[in-house]
Coordinates of C-alpha atoms in Angstrom, one line a residue:
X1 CA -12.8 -44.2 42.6
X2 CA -11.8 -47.6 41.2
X3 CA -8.7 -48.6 39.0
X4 CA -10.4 -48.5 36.2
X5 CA -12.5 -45.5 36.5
X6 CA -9.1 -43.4 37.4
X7 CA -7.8 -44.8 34.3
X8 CA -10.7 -43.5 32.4
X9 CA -10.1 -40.2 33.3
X10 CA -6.7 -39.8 32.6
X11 CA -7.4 -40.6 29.5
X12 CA -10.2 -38.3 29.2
X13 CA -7.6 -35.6 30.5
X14 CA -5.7 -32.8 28.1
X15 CA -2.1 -32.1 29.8
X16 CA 0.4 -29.3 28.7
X17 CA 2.9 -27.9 29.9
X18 CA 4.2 -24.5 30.0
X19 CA 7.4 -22.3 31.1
X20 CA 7.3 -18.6 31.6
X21 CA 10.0 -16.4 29.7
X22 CA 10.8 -12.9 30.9
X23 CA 12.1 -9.9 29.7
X24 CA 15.1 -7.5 31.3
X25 CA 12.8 -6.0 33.5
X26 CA 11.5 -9.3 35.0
X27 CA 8.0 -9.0 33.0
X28 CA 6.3 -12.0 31.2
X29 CA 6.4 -11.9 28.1
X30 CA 6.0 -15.9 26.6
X31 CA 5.5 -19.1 27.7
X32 CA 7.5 -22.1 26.2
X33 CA 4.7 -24.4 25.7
X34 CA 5.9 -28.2 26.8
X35 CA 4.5 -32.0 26.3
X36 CA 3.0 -33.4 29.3
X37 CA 2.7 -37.0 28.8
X38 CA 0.3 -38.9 30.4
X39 CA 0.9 -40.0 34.2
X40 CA 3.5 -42.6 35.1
X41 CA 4.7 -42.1 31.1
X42 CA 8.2 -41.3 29.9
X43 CA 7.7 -38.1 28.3
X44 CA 10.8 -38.8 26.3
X45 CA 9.9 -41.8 24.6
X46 CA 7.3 -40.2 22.8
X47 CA 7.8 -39.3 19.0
X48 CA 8.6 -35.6 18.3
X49 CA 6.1 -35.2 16.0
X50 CA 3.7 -36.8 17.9
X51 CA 4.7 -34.3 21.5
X52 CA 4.6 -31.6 18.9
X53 CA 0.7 -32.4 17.9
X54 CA 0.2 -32.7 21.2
X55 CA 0.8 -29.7 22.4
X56 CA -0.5 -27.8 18.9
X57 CA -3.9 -29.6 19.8
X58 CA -4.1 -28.7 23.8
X59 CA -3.3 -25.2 23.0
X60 CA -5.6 -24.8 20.0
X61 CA -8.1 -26.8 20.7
X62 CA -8.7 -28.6 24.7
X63 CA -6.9 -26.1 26.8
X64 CA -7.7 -22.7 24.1
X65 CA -5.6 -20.3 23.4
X66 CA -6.7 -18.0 26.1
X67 CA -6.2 -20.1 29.2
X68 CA -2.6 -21.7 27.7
X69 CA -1.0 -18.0 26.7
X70 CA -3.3 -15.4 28.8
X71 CA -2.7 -13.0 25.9
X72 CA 1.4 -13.7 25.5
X73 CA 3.5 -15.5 22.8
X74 CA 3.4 -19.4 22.7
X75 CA 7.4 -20.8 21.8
X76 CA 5.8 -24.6 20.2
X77 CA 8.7 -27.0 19.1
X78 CA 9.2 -28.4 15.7
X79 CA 11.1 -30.7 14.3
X80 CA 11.6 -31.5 10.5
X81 CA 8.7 -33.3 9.6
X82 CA 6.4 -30.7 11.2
X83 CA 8.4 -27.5 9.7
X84 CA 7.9 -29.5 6.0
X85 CA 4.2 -30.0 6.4
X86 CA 1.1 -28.3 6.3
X87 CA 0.3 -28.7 10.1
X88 CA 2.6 -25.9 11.1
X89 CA -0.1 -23.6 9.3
X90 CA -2.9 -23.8 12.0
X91 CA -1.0 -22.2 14.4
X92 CA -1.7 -18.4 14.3
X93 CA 1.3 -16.8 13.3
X94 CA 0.6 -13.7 15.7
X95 CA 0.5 -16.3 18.6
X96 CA 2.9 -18.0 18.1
X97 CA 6.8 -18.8 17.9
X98 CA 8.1 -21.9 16.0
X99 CA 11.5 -23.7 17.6
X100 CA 13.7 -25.3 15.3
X101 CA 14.9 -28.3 17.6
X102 CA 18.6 -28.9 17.8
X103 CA 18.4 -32.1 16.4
X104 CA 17.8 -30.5 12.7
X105 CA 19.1 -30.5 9.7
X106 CA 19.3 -27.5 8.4
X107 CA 19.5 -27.8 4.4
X108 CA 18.3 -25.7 1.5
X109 CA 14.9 -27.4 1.4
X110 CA 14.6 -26.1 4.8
X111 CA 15.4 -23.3 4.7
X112 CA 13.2 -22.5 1.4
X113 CA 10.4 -23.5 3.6
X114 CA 11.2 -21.4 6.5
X115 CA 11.4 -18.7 3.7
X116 CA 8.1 -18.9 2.7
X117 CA 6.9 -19.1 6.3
X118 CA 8.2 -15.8 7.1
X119 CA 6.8 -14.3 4.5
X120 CA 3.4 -15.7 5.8
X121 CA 3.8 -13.7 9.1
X122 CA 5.5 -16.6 10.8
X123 CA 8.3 -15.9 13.2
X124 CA 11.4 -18.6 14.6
X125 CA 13.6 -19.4 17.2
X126 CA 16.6 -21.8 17.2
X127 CA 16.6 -23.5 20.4
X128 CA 20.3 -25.0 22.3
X129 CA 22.7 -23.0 20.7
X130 CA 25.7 -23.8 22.5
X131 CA 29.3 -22.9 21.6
X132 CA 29.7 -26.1 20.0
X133 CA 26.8 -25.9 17.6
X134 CA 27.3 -21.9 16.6
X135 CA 30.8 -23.0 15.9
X136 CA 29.7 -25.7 13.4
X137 CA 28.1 -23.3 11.3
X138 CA 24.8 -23.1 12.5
X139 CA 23.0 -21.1 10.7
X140 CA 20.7 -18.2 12.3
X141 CA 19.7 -16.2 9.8
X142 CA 15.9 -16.7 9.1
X143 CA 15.5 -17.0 13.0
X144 CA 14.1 -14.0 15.2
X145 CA 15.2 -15.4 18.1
X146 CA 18.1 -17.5 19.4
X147 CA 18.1 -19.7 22.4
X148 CA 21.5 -20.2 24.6
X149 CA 21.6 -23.1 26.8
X150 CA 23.2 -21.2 29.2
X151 CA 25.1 -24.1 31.0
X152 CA 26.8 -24.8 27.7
X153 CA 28.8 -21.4 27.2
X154 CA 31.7 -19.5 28.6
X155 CA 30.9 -16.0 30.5
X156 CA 33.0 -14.2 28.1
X157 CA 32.3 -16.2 24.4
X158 CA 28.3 -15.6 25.3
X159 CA 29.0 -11.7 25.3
X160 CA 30.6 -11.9 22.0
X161 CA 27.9 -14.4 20.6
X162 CA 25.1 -12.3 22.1
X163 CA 26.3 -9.0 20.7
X164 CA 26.7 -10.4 17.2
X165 CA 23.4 -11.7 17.2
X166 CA 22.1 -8.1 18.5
X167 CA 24.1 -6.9 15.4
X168 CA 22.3 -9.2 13.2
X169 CA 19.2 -8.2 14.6
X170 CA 17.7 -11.3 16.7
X171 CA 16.8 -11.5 20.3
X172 CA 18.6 -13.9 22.2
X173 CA 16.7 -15.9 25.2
X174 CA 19.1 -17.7 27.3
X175 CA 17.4 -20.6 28.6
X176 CA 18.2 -23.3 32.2
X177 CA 18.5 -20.7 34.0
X178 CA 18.8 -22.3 37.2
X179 CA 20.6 -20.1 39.4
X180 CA 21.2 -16.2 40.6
X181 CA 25.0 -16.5 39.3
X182 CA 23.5 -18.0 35.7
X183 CA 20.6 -15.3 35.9
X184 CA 23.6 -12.3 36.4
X185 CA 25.7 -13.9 33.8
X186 CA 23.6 -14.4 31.3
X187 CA 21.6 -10.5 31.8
X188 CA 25.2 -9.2 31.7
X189 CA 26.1 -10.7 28.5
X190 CA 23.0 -8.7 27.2
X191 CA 20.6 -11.9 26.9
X192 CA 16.9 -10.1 26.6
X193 CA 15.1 -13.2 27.7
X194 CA 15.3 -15.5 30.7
X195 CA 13.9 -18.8 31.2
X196 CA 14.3 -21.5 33.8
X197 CA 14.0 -23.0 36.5
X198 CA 15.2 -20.2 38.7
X199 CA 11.9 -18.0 37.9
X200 CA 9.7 -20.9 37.6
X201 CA 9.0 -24.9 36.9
X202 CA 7.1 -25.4 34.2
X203 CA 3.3 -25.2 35.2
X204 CA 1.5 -28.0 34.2
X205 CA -2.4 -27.1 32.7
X206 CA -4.7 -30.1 32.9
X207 CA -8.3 -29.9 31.2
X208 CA -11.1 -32.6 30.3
X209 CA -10.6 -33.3 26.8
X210 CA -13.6 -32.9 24.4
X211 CA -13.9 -35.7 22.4
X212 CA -13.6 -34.7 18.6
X213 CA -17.6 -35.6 17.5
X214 CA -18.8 -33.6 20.1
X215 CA -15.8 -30.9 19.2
X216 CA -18.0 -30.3 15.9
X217 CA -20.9 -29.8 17.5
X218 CA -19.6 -27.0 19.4
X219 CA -17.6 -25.8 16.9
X220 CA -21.2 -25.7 14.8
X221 CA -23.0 -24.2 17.5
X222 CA -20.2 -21.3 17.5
X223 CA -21.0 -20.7 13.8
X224 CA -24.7 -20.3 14.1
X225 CA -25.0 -18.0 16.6
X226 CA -22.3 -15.5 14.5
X227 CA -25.5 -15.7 11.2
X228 CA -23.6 -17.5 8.9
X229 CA -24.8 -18.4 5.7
X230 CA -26.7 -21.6 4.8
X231 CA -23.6 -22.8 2.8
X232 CA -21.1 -22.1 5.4
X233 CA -23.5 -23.9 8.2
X234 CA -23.7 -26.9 5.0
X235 CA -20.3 -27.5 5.1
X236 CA -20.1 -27.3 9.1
X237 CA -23.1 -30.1 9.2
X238 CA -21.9 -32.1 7.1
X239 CA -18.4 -33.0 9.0
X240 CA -20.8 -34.5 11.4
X241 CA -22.1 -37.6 10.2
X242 CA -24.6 -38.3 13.0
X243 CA -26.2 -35.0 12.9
X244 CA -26.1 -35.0 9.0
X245 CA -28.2 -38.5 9.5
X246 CA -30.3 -37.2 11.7
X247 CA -31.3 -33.6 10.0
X248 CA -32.1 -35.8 6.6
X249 CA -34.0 -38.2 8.5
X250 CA -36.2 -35.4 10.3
X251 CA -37.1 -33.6 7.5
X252 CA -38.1 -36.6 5.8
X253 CA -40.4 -38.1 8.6
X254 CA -44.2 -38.2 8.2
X255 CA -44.3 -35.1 10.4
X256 CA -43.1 -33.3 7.1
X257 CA -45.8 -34.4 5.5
X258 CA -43.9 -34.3 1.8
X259 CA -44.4 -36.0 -0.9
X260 CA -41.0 -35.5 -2.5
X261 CA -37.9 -37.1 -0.8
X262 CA -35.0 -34.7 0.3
X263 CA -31.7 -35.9 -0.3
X264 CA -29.3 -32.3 -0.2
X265 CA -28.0 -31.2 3.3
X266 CA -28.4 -27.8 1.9
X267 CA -32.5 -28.1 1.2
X268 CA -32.6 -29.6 4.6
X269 CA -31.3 -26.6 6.4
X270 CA -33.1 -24.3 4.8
X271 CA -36.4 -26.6 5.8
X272 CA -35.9 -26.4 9.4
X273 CA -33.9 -23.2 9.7
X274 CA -30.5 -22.5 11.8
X275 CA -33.0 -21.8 15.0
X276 CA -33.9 -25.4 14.9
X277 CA -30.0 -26.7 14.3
X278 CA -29.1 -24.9 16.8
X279 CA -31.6 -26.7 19.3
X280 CA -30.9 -30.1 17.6
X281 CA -26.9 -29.7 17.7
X282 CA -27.4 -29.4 21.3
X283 CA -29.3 -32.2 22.4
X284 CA -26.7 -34.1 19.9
X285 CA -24.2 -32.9 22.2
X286 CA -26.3 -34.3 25.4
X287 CA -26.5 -37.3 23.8
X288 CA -23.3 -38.2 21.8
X289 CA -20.8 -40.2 23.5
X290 CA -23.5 -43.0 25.1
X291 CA -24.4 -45.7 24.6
X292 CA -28.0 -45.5 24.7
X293 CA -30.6 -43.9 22.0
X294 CA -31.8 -40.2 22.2
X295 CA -34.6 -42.0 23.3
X296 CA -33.4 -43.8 26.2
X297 CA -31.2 -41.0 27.3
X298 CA -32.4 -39.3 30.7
X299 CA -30.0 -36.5 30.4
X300 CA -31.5 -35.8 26.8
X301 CA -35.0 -36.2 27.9
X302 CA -34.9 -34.0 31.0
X303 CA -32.9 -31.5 28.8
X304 CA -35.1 -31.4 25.8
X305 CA -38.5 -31.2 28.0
X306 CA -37.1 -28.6 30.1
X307 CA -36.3 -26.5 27.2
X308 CA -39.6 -26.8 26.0
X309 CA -41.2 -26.0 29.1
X310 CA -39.6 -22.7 29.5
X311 CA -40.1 -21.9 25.9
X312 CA -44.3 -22.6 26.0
X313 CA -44.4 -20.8 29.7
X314 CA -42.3 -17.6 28.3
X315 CA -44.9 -17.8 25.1
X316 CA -47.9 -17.0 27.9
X317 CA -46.0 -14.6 29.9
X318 CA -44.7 -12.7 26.6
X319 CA -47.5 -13.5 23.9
X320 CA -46.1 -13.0 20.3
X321 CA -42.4 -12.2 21.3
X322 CA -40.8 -14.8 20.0
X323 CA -37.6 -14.0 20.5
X324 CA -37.8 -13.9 24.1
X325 CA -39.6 -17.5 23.5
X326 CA -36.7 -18.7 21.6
X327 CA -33.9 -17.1 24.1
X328 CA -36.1 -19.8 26.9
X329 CA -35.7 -22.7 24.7
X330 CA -31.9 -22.0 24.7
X331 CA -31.2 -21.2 27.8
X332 CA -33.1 -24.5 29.3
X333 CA -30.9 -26.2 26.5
X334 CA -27.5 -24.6 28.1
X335 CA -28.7 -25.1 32.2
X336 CA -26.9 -28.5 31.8
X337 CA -24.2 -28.1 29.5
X338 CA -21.3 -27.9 32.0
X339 CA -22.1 -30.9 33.5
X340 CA -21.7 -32.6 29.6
X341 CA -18.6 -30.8 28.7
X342 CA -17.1 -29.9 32.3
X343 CA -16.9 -26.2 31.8
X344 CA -18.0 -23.8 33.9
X345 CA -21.0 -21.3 32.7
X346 CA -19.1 -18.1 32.2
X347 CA -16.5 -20.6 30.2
X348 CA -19.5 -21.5 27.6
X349 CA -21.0 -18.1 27.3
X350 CA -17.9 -16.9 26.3
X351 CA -16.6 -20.1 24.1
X352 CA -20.3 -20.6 22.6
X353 CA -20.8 -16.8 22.2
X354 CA -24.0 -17.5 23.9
X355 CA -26.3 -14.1 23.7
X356 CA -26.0 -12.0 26.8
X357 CA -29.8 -12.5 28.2
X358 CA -29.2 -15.8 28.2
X359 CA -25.5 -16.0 29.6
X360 CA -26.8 -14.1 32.1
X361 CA -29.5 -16.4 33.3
X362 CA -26.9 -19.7 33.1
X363 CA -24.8 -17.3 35.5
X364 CA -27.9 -16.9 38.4
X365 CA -28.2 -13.0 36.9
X366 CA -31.7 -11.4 37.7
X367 CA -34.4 -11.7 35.3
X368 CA -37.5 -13.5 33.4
X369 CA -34.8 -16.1 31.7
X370 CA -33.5 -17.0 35.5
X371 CA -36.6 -17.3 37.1
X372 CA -38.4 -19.7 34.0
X373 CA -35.3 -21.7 34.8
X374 CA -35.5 -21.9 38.3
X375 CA -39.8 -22.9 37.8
X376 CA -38.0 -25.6 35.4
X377 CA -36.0 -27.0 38.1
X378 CA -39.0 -26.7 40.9
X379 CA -41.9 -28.2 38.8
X380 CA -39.2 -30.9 38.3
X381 CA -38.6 -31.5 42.0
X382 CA -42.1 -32.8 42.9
X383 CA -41.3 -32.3 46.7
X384 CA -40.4 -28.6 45.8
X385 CA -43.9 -27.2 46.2
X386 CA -42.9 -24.4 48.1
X387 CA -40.6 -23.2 45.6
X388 CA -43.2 -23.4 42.4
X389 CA -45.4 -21.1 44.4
X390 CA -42.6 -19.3 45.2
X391 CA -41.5 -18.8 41.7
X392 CA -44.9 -18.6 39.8
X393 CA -45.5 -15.2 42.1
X394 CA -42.6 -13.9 39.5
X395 CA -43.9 -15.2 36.2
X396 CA -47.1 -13.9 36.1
X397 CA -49.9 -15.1 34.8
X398 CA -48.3 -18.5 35.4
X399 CA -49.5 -20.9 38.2
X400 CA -48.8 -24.1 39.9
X401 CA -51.9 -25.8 37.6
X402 CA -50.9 -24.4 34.5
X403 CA -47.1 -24.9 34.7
X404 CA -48.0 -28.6 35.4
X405 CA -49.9 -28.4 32.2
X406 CA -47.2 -27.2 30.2
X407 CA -44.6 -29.8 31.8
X408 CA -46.6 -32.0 30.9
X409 CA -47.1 -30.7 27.1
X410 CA -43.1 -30.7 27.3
X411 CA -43.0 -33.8 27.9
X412 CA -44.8 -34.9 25.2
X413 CA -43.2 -32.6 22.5
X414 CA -39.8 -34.6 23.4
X415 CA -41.2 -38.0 23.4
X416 CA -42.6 -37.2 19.6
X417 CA -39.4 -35.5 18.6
X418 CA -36.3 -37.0 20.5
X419 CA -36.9 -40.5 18.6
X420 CA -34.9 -38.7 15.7

């Protein structure tokens, strides 16, 4: 891989980093989540805010929730102007932990808003206490949790500190621990959390970033397969401008045949139907991100015809079950998804709440679904004879002839369609 190319996909790369915190009895019960700057970049030049959105975004959105906790509590840093604004809302207040940095100020203003942020569900930790800063006043009483730096206290003025926060009711994680002494210190002072780097470096999660156009698409494509309504899909659509171009320009086309103009998102979806948005949000997602027209786009093409394909050959294997012709059409639209957004099939099933028939087919599960996706992938393979024969002996009453036939049809269904 060349320079540039390497370049390209670090910056196509979501990094974040994350700590494990423990309890008395050694379990895990949190991670720390940490900024991870880019390679060969000085993680500590970079704004606070800026780290902080960071890693809100990679844990939220790039990395999930799922894959950065695995089902435990996420400790985020905040600063000032994060704590003051409406971004600290998107965080789940269940999930979630918000640090008040050292570094701030803690006014009335403040501590208004971290007031009303309790009330909301939202719990807080003040991170490097040391004896210094307690001695200045700090104050801890919104927090839930306080964090010692343990390499800033005496033995004995950390027992005293620790049991007066136990009488106030917070939970005290003692933090850099680095060593068994620290560790036996700091558990014997009463400390009911442990992190550092005697249990573990921080783990560092790296994931291909979605870019945010196609993050809509998904994020649409989620929506319509839980039966929303046409004004909740409306709003989805329309935070998409190249899909909102595209529906408007489709339903106008001399395919429509009508004589009246339509101009509202909303009267477009209910045209086409959330079957069809579905199918075109997906070949938008094939598509966005090059350079070249829908058109022009093998990937799109090849996509688009094969999901044809399987839908007209499961129409003559199942005549007048459409839903078992629709679940076809999908799930040739889904065989080549991981290679577009680098997850694996069991990943988009689960993220895409794909329906189970069809999940299992992406996985190589038995079945109808599988084996009109494996004829797909044969009758597009001319030198795969063997295995169209092969194949066809499943899919009765389908034949080498006639699945050349429909290809063929396929084919000519996208090159009509895919223009818009």
């Amino acid at each position: 891989m060349n320079d540039a190319a390497s370049l390209s996909l670090i910056a196509l790369t979501s990094y974040l980093g994350r700590q494990p915190i423990l309890n008395r009895h050694g379990a895990l019960v949190a991670y720390e989540l940490l900024f991870r700057a880019l390679p060969d970049t000085d993680a500590r030049s970079v704004d606070p805010t800026r780290a902080t959105a960071d890693v809100v975004i990679g844990a939220l959105c790039e990395q999930g929730v799922d894959r950065a906790l695995g089902g435990h509590v996420g400790f985020v840093n905040a600063g000032r102007d994060w704590l003051m604004s409406d971004m600290l809302n998107v965080l789940p207040p269940e999930q979630f932990v918000i640090e008040i940095l050292e570094t701030v100020e803690y006014d009335e203003r403040l501590a208004e808003r971290v007031s009303t942020l309790k009330e909301a569900g939202y719990r807080f930790a003040i991170d490097d206490v040391s004896e210094q800063t307690q001695r200045r006043g700090r104050t801890f009483v919104e927090a839930d949790y306080v964090k010692v730096d343990v390499q800033l206290w005496e033995p004995n003025a950390l027992v005293g500190f620790v049991s007066s926060m136990h009488g106030a009711g917070k939970r005290v994680v003692a933090e850099k621990v680095e060593t068994p002494a620290q560790y036996f210190t700091t558990y014997e002072a009463g400390c009911d959390y442990f992190q550092g780097f005697y249990f573990a470096h921080p783990q560092v999660l790296a994931t291909r970033k979605i870019p945010p156009q196609r993050q809509s698409l998904v994020k649409l494509m989620m929506l319509l397969n839980m039966e929303p309504s046409i004004a909740d899909v409306e709003e989805e659509v329309k935070h998409n401008p190249t899909l909102t171009m595209h529906l408007l320009r489709f339903v106008n086309s001399a395919s429509f045949g009508r004589a009246e103009r339509v101009a509202s998102v909303r009267e477009a979806i209910a045209i086409v139907g959330t079957s069809w948005l579905n199918r075109w949000a997906l070949l938008t997602l094939y598509a966005d991100g090059g350079t070249t027209s829908r058109a022009s786009n093998a990937l799109v093409q090849l996509v688009g015809t094969r999901a044809r394909f399987m839908e007209l050959a499961a129409k003559r294997i199942r005549e007048g079950d459409d839903a078992f012709a629709d679940a076809a059409f999908m799930t040739g639209m889904f065989s080549l998804l991981h290679f577009v957004l680098e997850r694996s099939a069991a990943d988009l099933a689960d993220e895409l709440r794909i329906a189970q028939p069809v999940a299992e087919a992406l996985q190589g599960g038995p079945g109808e679904l599988q084996a009109l996706l494996r004829c797909a992938e044969a009758i597009e393979a001319p030198e795969d004879e063997a295995e169209l024969e092969y194949v066809c002996g499943e899919l009765a009453p389908l034949n080498p002839a006639l699945v050349r036939l429909l290809f063929a049809a396929a084919g000519n269904w996208m090159a009509e369609y895919g223009a818009f």
